Coordinates of C-alpha atoms in Angstrom, one line a residue:
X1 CA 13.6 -10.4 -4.8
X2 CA 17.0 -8.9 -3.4
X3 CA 17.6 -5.0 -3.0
X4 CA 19.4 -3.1 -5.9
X5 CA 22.6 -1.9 -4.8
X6 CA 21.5 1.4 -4.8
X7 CA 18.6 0.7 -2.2
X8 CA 21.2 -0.3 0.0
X9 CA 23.1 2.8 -0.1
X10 CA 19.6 5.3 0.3
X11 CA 19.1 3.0 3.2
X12 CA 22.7 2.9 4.6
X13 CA 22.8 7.2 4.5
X14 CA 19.6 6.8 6.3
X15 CA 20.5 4.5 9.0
X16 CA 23.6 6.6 9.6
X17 CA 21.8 10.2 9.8
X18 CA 19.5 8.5 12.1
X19 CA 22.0 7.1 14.3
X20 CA 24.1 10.6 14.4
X21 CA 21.0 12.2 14.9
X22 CA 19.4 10.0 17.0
X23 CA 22.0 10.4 19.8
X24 CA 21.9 13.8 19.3
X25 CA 18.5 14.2 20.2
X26 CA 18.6 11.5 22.8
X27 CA 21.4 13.1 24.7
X28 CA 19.5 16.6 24.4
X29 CA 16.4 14.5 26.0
X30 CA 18.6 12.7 28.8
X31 CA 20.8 15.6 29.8
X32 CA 17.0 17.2 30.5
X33 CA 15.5 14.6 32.4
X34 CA 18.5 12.5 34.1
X35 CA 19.4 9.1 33.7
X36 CA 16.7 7.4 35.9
X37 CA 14.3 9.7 34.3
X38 CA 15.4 9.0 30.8
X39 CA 15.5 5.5 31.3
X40 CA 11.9 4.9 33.0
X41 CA 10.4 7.0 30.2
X42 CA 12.0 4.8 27.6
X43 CA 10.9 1.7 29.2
X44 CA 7.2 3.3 29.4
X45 CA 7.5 4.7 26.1
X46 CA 8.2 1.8 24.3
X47 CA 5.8 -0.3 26.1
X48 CA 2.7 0.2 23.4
X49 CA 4.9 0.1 20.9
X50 CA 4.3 -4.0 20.1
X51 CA 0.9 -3.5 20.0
X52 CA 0.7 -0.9 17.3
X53 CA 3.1 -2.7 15.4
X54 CA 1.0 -5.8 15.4
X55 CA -2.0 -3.6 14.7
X56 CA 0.0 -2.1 11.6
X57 CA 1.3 -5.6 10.3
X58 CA -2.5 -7.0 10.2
X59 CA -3.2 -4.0 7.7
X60 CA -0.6 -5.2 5.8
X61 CA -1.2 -8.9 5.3
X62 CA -1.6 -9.1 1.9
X63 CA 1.6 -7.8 0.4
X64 CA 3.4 -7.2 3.1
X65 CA 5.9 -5.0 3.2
X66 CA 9.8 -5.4 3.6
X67 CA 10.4 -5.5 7.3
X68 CA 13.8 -3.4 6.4
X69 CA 11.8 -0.6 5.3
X70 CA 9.8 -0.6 7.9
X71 CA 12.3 -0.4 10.3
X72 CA 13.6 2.0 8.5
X73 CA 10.4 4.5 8.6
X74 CA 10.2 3.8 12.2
X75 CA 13.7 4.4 12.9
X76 CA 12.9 7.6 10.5
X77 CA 10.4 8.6 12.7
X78 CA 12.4 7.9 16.2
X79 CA 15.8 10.0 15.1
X80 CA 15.2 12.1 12.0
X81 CA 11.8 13.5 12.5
X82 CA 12.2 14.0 16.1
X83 CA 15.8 15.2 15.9
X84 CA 14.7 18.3 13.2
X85 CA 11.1 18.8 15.3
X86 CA 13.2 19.7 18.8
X87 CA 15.3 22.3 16.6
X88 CA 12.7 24.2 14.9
X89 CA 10.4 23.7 18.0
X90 CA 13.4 25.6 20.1
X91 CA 13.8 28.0 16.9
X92 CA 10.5 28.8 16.7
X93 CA 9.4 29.5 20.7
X94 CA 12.3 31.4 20.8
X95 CA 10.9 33.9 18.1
X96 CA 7.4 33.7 20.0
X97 CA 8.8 34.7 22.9
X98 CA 10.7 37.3 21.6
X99 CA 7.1 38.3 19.4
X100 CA 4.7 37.8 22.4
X101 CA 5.9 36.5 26.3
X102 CA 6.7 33.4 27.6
X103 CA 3.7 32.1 28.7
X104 CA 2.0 32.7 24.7
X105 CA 4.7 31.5 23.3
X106 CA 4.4 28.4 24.9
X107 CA 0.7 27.7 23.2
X108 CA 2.0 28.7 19.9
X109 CA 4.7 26.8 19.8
X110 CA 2.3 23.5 20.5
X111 CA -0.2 24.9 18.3
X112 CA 1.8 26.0 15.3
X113 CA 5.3 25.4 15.7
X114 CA 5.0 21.6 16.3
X115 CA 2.0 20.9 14.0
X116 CA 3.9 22.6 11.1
X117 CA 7.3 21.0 11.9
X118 CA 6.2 17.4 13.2
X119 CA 3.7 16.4 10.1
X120 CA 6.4 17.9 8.0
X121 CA 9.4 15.7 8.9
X122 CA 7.3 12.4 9.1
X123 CA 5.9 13.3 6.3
X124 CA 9.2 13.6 4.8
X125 CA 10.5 10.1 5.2
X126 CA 6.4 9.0 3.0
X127 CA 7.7 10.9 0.6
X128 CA 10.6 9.7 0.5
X129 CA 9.4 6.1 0.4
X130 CA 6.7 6.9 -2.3
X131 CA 9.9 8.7 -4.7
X132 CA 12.0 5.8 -3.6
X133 CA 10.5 2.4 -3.7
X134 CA 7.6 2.8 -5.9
X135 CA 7.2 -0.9 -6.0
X136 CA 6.7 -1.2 -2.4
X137 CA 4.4 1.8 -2.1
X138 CA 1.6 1.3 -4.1
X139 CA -1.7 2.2 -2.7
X140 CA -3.6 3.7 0.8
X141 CA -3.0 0.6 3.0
X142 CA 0.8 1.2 2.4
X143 CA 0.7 4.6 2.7
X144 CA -1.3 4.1 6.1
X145 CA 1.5 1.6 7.1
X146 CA 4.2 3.6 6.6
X147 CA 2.6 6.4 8.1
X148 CA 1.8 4.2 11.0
X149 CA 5.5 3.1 11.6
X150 CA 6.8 6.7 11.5
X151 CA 4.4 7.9 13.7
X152 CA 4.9 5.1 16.2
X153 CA 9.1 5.9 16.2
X154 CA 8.2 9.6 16.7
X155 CA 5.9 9.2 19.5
X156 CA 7.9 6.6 21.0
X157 CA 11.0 9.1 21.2
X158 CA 8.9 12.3 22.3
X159 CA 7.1 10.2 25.3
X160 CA 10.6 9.2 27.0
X161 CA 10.7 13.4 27.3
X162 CA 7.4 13.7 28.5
X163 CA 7.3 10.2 31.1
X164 CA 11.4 11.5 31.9
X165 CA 10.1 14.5 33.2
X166 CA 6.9 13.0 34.9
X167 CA 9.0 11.0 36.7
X168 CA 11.8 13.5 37.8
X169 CA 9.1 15.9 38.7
X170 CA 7.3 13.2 41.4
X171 CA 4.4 13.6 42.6
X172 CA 2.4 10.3 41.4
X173 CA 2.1 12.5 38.0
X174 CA 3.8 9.8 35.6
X175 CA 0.9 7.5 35.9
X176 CA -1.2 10.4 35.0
X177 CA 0.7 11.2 31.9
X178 CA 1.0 7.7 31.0
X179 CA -2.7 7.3 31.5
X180 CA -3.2 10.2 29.2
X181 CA -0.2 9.2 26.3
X182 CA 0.2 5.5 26.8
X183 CA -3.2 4.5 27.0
X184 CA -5.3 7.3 25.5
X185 CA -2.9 8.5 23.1
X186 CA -0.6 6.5 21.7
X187 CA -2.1 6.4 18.0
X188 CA -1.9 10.3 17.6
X189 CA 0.7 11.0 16.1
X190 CA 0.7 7.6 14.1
X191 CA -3.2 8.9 13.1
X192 CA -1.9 12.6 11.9
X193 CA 0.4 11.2 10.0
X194 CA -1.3 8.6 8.2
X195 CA -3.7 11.5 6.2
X196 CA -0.2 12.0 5.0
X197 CA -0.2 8.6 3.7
X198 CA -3.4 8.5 2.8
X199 CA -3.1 11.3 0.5
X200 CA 0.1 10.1 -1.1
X201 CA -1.7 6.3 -1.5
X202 CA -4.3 8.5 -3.6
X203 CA -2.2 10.2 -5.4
X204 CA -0.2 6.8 -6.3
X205 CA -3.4 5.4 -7.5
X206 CA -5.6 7.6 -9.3
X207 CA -4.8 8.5 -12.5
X208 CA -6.5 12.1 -12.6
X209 CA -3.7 14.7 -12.2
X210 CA -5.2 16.5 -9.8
X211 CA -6.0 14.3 -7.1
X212 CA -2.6 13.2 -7.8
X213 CA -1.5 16.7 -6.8
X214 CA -3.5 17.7 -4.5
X215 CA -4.7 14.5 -2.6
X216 CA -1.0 14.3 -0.5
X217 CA -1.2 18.4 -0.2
X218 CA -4.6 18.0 1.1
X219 CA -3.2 15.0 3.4
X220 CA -0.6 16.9 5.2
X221 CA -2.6 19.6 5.7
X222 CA -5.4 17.5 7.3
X223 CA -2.5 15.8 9.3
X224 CA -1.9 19.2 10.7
X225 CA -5.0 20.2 11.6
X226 CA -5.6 17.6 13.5
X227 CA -2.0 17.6 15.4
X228 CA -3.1 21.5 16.0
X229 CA -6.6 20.6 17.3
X230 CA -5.3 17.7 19.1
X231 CA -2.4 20.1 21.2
X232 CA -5.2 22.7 21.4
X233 CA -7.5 21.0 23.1
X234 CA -4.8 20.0 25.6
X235 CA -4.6 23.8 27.0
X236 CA -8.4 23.7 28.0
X237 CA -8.9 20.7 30.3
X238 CA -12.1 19.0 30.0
X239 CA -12.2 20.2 26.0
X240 CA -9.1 17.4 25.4
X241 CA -11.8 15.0 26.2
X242 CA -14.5 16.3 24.1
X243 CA -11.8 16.3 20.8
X244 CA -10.5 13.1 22.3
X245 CA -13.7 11.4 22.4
X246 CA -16.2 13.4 19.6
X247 CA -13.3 13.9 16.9
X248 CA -10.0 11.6 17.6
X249 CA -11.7 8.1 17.8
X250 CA -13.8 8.9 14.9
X251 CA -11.0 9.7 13.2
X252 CA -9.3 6.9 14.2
X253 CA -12.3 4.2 13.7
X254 CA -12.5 6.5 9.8
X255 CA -8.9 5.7 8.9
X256 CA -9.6 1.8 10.1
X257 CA -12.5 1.9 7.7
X258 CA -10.4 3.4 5.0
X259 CA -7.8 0.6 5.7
X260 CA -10.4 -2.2 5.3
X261 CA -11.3 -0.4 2.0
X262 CA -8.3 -0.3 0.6
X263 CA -7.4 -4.6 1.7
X264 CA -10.8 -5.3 -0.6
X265 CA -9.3 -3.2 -3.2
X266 CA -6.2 -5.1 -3.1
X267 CA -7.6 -8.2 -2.8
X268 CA -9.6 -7.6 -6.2
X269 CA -6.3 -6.3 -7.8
X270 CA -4.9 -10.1 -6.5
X271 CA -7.5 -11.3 -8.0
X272 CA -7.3 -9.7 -11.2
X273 CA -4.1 -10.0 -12.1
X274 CA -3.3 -13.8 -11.1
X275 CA -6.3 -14.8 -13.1
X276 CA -3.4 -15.0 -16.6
X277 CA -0.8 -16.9 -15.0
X278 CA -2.8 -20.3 -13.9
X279 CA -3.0 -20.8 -18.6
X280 CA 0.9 -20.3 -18.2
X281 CA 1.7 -22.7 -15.7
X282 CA 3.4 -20.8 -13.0
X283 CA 0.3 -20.9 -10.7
X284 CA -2.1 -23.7 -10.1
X285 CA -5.8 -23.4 -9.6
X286 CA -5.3 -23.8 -5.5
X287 CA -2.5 -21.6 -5.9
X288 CA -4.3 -18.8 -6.7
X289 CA -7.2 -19.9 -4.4
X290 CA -5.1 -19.7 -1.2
X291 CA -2.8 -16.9 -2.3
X292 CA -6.4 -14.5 -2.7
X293 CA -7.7 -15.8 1.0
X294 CA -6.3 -14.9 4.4
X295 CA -7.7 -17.8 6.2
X296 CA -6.6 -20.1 4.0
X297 CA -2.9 -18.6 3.5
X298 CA -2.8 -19.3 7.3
X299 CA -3.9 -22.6 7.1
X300 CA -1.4 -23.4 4.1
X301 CA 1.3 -22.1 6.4
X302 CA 0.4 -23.7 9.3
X303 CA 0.2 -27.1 7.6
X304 CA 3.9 -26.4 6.3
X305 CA 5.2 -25.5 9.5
X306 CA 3.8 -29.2 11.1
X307 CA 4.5 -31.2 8.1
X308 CA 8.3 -29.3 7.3
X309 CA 9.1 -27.4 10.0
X310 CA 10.1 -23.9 10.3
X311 CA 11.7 -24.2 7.3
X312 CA 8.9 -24.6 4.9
X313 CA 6.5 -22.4 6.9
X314 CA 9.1 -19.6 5.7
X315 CA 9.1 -20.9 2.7
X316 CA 5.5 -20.7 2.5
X317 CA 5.1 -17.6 3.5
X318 CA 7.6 -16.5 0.7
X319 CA 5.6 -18.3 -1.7
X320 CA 2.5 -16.3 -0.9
X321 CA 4.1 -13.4 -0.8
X322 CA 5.9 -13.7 -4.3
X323 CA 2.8 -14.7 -5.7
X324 CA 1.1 -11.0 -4.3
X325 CA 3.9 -9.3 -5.5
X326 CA 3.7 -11.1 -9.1
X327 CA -0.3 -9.4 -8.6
X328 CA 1.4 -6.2 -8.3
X329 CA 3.8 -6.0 -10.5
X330 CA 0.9 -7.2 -13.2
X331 CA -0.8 -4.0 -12.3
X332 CA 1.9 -1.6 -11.8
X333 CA 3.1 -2.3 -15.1
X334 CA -0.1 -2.3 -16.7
X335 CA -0.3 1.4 -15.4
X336 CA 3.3 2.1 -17.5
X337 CA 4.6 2.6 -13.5
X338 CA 7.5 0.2 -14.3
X339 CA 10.5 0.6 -16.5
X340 CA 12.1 -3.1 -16.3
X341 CA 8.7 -4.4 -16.2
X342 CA 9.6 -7.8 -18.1
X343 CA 12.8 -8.7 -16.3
X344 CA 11.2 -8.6 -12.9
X345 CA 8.1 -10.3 -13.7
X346 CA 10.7 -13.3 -15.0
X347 CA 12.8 -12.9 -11.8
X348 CA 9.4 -12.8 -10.0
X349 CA 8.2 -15.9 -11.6
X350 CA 11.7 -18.2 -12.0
X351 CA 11.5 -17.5 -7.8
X352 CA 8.0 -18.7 -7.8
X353 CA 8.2 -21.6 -9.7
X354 CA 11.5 -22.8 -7.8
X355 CA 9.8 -22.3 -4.2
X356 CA 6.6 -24.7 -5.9
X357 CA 8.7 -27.3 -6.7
X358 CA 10.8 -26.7 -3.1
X359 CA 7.0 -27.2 -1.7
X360 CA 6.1 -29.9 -3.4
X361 CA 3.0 -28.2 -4.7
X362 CA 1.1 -30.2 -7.1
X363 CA 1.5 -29.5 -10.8
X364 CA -2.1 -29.0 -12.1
X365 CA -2.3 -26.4 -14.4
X366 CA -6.2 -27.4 -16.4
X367 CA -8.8 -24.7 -16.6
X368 CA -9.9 -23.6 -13.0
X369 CA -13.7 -24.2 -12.7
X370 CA -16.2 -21.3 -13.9
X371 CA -16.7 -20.6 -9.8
X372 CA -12.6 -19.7 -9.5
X373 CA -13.1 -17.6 -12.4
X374 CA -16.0 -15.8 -11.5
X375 CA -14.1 -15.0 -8.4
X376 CA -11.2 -13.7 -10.2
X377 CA -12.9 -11.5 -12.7
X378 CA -15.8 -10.8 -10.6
X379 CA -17.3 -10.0 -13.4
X380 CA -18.5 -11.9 -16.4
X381 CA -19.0 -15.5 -16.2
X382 CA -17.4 -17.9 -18.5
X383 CA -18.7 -21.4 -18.9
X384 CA -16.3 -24.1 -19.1
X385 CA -14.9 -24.8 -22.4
X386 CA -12.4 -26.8 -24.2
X387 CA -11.4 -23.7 -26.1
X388 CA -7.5 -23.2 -26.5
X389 CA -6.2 -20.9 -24.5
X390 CA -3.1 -19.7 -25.6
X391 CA -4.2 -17.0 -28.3
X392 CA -3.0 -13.3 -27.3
X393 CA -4.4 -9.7 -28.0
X394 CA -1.5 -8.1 -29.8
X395 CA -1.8 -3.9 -29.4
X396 CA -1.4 -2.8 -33.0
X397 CA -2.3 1.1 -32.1
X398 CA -2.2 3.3 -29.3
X399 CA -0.2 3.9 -26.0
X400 CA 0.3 -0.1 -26.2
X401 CA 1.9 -0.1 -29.5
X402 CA 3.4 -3.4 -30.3
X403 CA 2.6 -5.2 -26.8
X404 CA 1.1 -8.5 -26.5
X405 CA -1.2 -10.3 -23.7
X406 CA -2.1 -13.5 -23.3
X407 CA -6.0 -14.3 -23.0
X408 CA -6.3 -16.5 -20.1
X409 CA -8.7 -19.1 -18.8
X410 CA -10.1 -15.9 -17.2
X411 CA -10.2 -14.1 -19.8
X412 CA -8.6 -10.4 -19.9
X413 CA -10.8 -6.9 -19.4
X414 CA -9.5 -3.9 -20.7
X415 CA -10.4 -0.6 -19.3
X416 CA -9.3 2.6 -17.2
X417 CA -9.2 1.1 -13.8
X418 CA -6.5 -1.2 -12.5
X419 CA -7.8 -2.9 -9.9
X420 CA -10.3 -4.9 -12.2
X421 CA -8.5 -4.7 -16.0
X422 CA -5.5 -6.4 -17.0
X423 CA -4.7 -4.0 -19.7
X424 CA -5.2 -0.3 -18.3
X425 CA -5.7 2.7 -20.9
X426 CA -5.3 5.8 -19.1
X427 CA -7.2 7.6 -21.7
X428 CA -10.7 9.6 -20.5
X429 CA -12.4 8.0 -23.8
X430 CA -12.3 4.8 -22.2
X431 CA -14.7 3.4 -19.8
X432 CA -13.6 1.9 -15.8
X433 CA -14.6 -1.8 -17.5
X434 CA -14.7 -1.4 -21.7
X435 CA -14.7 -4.4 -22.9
X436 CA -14.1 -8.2 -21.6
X437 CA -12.1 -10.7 -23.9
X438 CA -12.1 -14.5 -22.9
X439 CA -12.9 -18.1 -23.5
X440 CA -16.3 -19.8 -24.2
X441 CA -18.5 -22.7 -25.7
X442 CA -18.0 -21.0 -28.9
X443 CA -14.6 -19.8 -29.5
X444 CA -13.4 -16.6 -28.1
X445 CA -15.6 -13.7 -27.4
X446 CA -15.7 -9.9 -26.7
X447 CA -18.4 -8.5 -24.3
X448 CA -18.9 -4.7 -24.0
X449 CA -19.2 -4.0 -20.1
X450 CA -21.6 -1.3 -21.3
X451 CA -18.7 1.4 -21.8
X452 CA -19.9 5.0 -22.8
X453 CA -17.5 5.7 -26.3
X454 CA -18.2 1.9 -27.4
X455 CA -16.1 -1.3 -28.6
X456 CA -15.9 -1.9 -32.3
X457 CA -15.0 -4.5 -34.1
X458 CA -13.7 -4.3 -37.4
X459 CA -15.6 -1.0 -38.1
X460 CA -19.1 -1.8 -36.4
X461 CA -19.8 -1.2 -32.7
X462 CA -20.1 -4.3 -30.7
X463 CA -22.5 -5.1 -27.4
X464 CA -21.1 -8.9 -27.3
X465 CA -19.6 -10.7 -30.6
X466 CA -17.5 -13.8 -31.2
X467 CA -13.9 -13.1 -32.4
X468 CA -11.6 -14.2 -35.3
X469 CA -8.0 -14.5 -35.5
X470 CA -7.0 -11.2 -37.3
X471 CA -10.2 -9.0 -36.0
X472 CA -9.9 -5.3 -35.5
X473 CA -10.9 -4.4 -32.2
X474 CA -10.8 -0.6 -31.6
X475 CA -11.5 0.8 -28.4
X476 CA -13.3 3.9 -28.0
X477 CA -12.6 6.5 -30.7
X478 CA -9.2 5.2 -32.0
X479 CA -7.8 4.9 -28.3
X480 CA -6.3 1.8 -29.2
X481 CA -6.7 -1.0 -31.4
X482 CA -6.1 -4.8 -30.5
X483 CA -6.4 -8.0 -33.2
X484 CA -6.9 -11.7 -31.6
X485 CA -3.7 -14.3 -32.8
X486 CA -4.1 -17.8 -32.1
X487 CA -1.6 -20.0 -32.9
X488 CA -2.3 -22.3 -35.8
X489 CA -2.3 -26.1 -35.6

């Protein structure tokens, strides 16, 4: 899908404050440190860069973000952030020496001064992004991403002062502070700030108000402390390498595991929410196979890329990750998050369906088999059938007034929690997984998922029942009420 209009103009006033204050900052660095100094540094500086790029992009396989806005929190991170930090950091020593001496100002302004300021510009351009492009920001792993790009633009800017001056001061002691920022440290900053972006990534996904008000407070101010501890430790020699060793890789290897959380969580939201479009014919059964598998995304791709060229490896690509963002969308709008929610998703799918038949994927849209559909819902097994699939749920009261959803080969669950339900109530009445919907031998059938206010069905409470066009199906006490339409003969 291509950028409003008004994405390109956020993203063109950013790019320009960047550049203006980019130069800024990089002239106030290279008047310091001298050309030869400033240019080593950048070349050291920007030698881990790649790495921690790649290591970001990997996080982000399955919906990756765009790689404009990436840039654009890197660049963020590289200018903006690092152009503000050098004048409060100046403003703010200045006051502590005024306050205290020299030499004491010179620890508070690492341990105070820069904490404060740092985590609080990079975490201005993830808040920025989460405000801005909620549709590209929708859980940890992006918020861990984003972080990550910042961070690596900040650090990337701040180490051509620190090698510059290395370097113009002799001495042998660049290698030293490479040793100590290039090899040891080059996630720091990238790690404080992502408790920014995990915070934020709660907030975007919970829907308890106060984790999502106080998970991204309690993330910058954990992205503090540990900037604080980290320059702290720095003043007392061998107790750098006891933090480094006893509370920055942990933190580090933490944040990994958080990351590989988060992937399973969007992988089950893929899962969900694809599980409806195979009865409507934009996805096939090994459509929705590869698209929910890394290993076998890559294969796909590779195969295009020997059988069409580059070409149709990028069109592959595209195709897989239109299909995520279809996931997405599902589930973002089934949490009321978007307010064109119907004219994307047909955007989303007429792009689909056009890169299919560019493909030439094969057209075979029957019932997947009861294993694909245990994978998708990951939850109730239905056996195969010959019942029709093309009856809906129509919302006849509640906060889905008047909405309709189609019950797939896979069935739909309704519930509290995204990642697993197709239609979310955000109501505290109703269970994580209330009540299952879907195909069987029979006809069509509602399961309880053992929810704690029940499922009734036209007045009495329901464990597992077959359904009838017309049915009353209330959820909870009143929360909402569905009836089953399928379409006559």
């Amino acid at each position: 899908m291509k950028p409003k209009r008004s994405t390109w103009i956020v993203a063109g006033v950013v790019l320009f404050l960047a550049v203006i204050l980019g130069f800024i900052a990089l002239t106030v660095i290279g008047v310091e440190i001298g050309l030869s100094g400033f240019v080593t540094g950048f070349l050291m500086a920007a030698l881990p860069v790649p790495f921690y790029v790649a290591f970001a992009l990997w996080i982000d396989r399955f919906e990756p973000e765009p790689s404009w806005l990436l840039g654009l929190a890197f660049i963020w991170g590289a200018a903006i952030a690092v152009f503000f930090s050098l004048l409060f950091n100046v403003v703010n020593e200045g006051i502590f020496t005024a306050l205290a001496g020299a030499a004491t100002a010179s620890t508070l302004t690492a341990v105070i001064s820069a904490p404060l300021v740092e985590e609080l510009t990079k975490g201005a351009a993830l808040l920025l992004l989460f405000l801005w492009k909620k549709d590209e920001f929708d859980n940890v792993t992006d918020g861990i991403v984003y972080a990550t790009m910042v961070g690596l633009g900040f650090a990337m800017t701040e180490n051509v002062q620190y090698y510059g001056r290395a370097v113009v001061q002799g001495d042998g002691g660049a290698a030293a502070v490479f040793f100590l920022r290039g090899v040891m440290g080059p996630f720091a900053h990238p790690l404080f700030t992502s408790m920014t972006g995990i915070g934020l990534g709660m907030s975007r996904e919970s829907d308890k108000r106060p984790v999502k008000w106080l998970a991204p407070i309690g993330g910058i101010i954990l992205a503090m402390g540990l900037h604080a501890l980290w320059n702290l430790s720095a003043s007392f020699g061998l107790a750098f390498f006891a933090t480094y060793f006893f509370i920055m890789i942990p933190a580090f290897f933490a944040v990994v595991t958080v990351a590989i959380f988060s992937l399973r969580r969007e992988a089950n939201i893929i899962r969900a929410h694809l599980s409806t479009v195979v009865a409507e014919g934009v996805l096939s059964r090994e459509d929705v196979i590869v698209v929910t598998s890394v290993p076998r995304r890559i294969a796909a791709s590779s195969a295009a890329l020997f059988d069409g060229g580059l070409g149709k490896w990028i069109a592959r690509r595209k195709f897989h990750a239109l299909a995520t963002e279809l996931a997405f969308h599902s589930w973002r709008s089934s949490r009321e998050e978007d307010l064109d929610a119907q004219s994307v998703r047909n955007e989303l799918v007429a792009e689909i369906v056009a890169l299919r038949a560019r493909l030439g994927l094969a057209a075979d849209f029957t019932p997947p088999e009861p294993e694909l559909v245990r994978r998708l819902t990951r939850e109730v097994r239905v056996p195969g059938t010959a019942t029709p699939v093309d009856a809906a749920l129509f919302c006849t009261s509640g906060p889905l007034q008047g909405q309709s959803f189609l019950v797939g080969y896979a069935g739909v669950q309704i519930g509290r929690d995204g990642t697993s339900s197709q239609i979310v109530l955000r109501d505290a009445r109703v269970s994580k997984r209330h009540v299952w919907i879907g195909p069987s031998t029979s006809g069509f059938v509602a399961v309880d998922r053992g929810s704690t206010n029940g499922t009734w069905l036209n007045g009495q409470r329901i464990r597992e029942t077959l359904l009838r066009p017309g049915d009353r199906l209330e959820i909870s006490d009143g929360v909402a009420t569905f009836e089953l339409q399928v379409p006559t003969a």
